[in-house]
Amino acid sequence: MAKSSNLEDLRQELADDRSLPLRGANLVFGEGDPSAKVLFVGEAPGFHEDQQQRPFVGRSGKLLDKMLEDIGWKRENVYITNVVKRRPPENRDPLPEEIAAYTPYLERQISIIDPKIIVTLGRFAMSHISPQGKISRDQGKVFWWKERIFMPMYHPAAALRSTSVLEDLKKSFQKLPKIIKKYDELKKEHLNDVGAPEEEKNQEALF
Ligand code: URA
């Protein structure tokens, strides 16, 4: 309950923040279970998301729903949001200053929800957590980030354009239930590894 009222307070603060860019568009804050174990972070809302003020409800969203369904999960049991919470005009890529302006709100959303796993969809969302990351190299791998599991995945829009990307995205989703099941064990191993060199600790592909 506290999480949902904290999220509502944050949503209100975001809505009232006149310093933010893209204020001509609707606010798409995010939705799902405030106590979700898994948080999905996309790039920015598109046309349909702006219209409905809900994340991932267009073609990419339908694919995301299908991927969740295929692993036996329901959309309402995870939490879905974006780095940038308003639609950039003509769906252009978000600008660095737009990403920078909305990032503190994403950070606060993450700390309220406190998920075990953060899944980033596409390179923009990935670069928030892993600025040096490369989506083609890192997608589908499992990393630790601030004591959470971080898993970069391809963006569903890219999977709609390429069958090989779609296959990779499916494989990434298949890993999620296994990670949840093994989470406590993985965390223990990770904590035991705390003295290990940085590159081993963070860059390990767990599956
Ligand atoms: N693409 C995104 O990155 N986010 C959405 O909410 C919809 C499409």
Coordinates of N, CA and C in Angstrom, one line a residue, residues 22-29 45 47 49-53 85-87 102:
L22 N 9.1 18.4 -23.0 CA 8.1 17.6 -23.6 C 6.7 17.8 -23.0
R23 N 6.5 18.9 -22.3 CA 5.3 19.1 -21.5 C 4.0 19.2 -22.3
G24 N 4.2 19.4 -23.6 CA 3.0 19.5 -24.5 C 2.4 18.1 -24.7
A25 N 3.1 17.0 -24.4 CA 2.5 15.7 -24.5 C 2.0 15.2 -23.2
N26 N 1.2 14.1 -23.3 CA 0.6 13.5 -22.0 C 1.6 12.8 -21.2
L27 N 1.4 12.8 -19.9 CA 2.3 12.0 -19.0 C 1.9 10.5 -19.1
V28 N 3.0 9.7 -19.3 CA 2.8 8.3 -19.3 C 3.7 7.8 -18.2
F29 N 3.2 7.6 -17.0 CA 4.0 7.4 -15.8 C 4.5 6.0 -15.7
P45 N 7.2 7.0 -24.6 CA 5.9 6.6 -25.2 C 5.8 7.0 -26.6
F47 N 2.8 7.1 -30.1 CA 1.5 7.7 -30.3 C 0.4 7.1 -29.4
E49 N 0.6 5.2 -26.8 CA 0.8 5.4 -25.3 C 0.4 6.8 -24.9
D50 N 0.8 7.8 -25.7 CA 0.4 9.1 -25.4 C -1.1 9.3 -25.3
Q51 N -1.8 8.7 -26.3 CA -3.3 8.8 -26.4 C -3.9 8.2 -25.1
Q52 N -3.4 7.0 -24.8 CA -4.0 6.2 -23.7 C -3.4 6.5 -22.3
Q53 N -2.3 7.2 -22.3 CA -1.5 7.5 -21.1 C -1.1 6.2 -20.4
K85 N 9.1 10.1 -20.0 CA 7.7 9.8 -19.6 C 6.7 10.6 -20.4
R86 N 7.2 11.3 -21.5 CA 6.3 11.9 -22.4 C 6.8 11.7 -23.8
R87 N 5.9 11.6 -24.8 CA 6.3 11.3 -26.2 C 7.1 12.4 -26.9
Y102 N 14.4 13.4 -17.1 CA 13.4 12.4 -16.6 C 14.1 11.3 -15.7

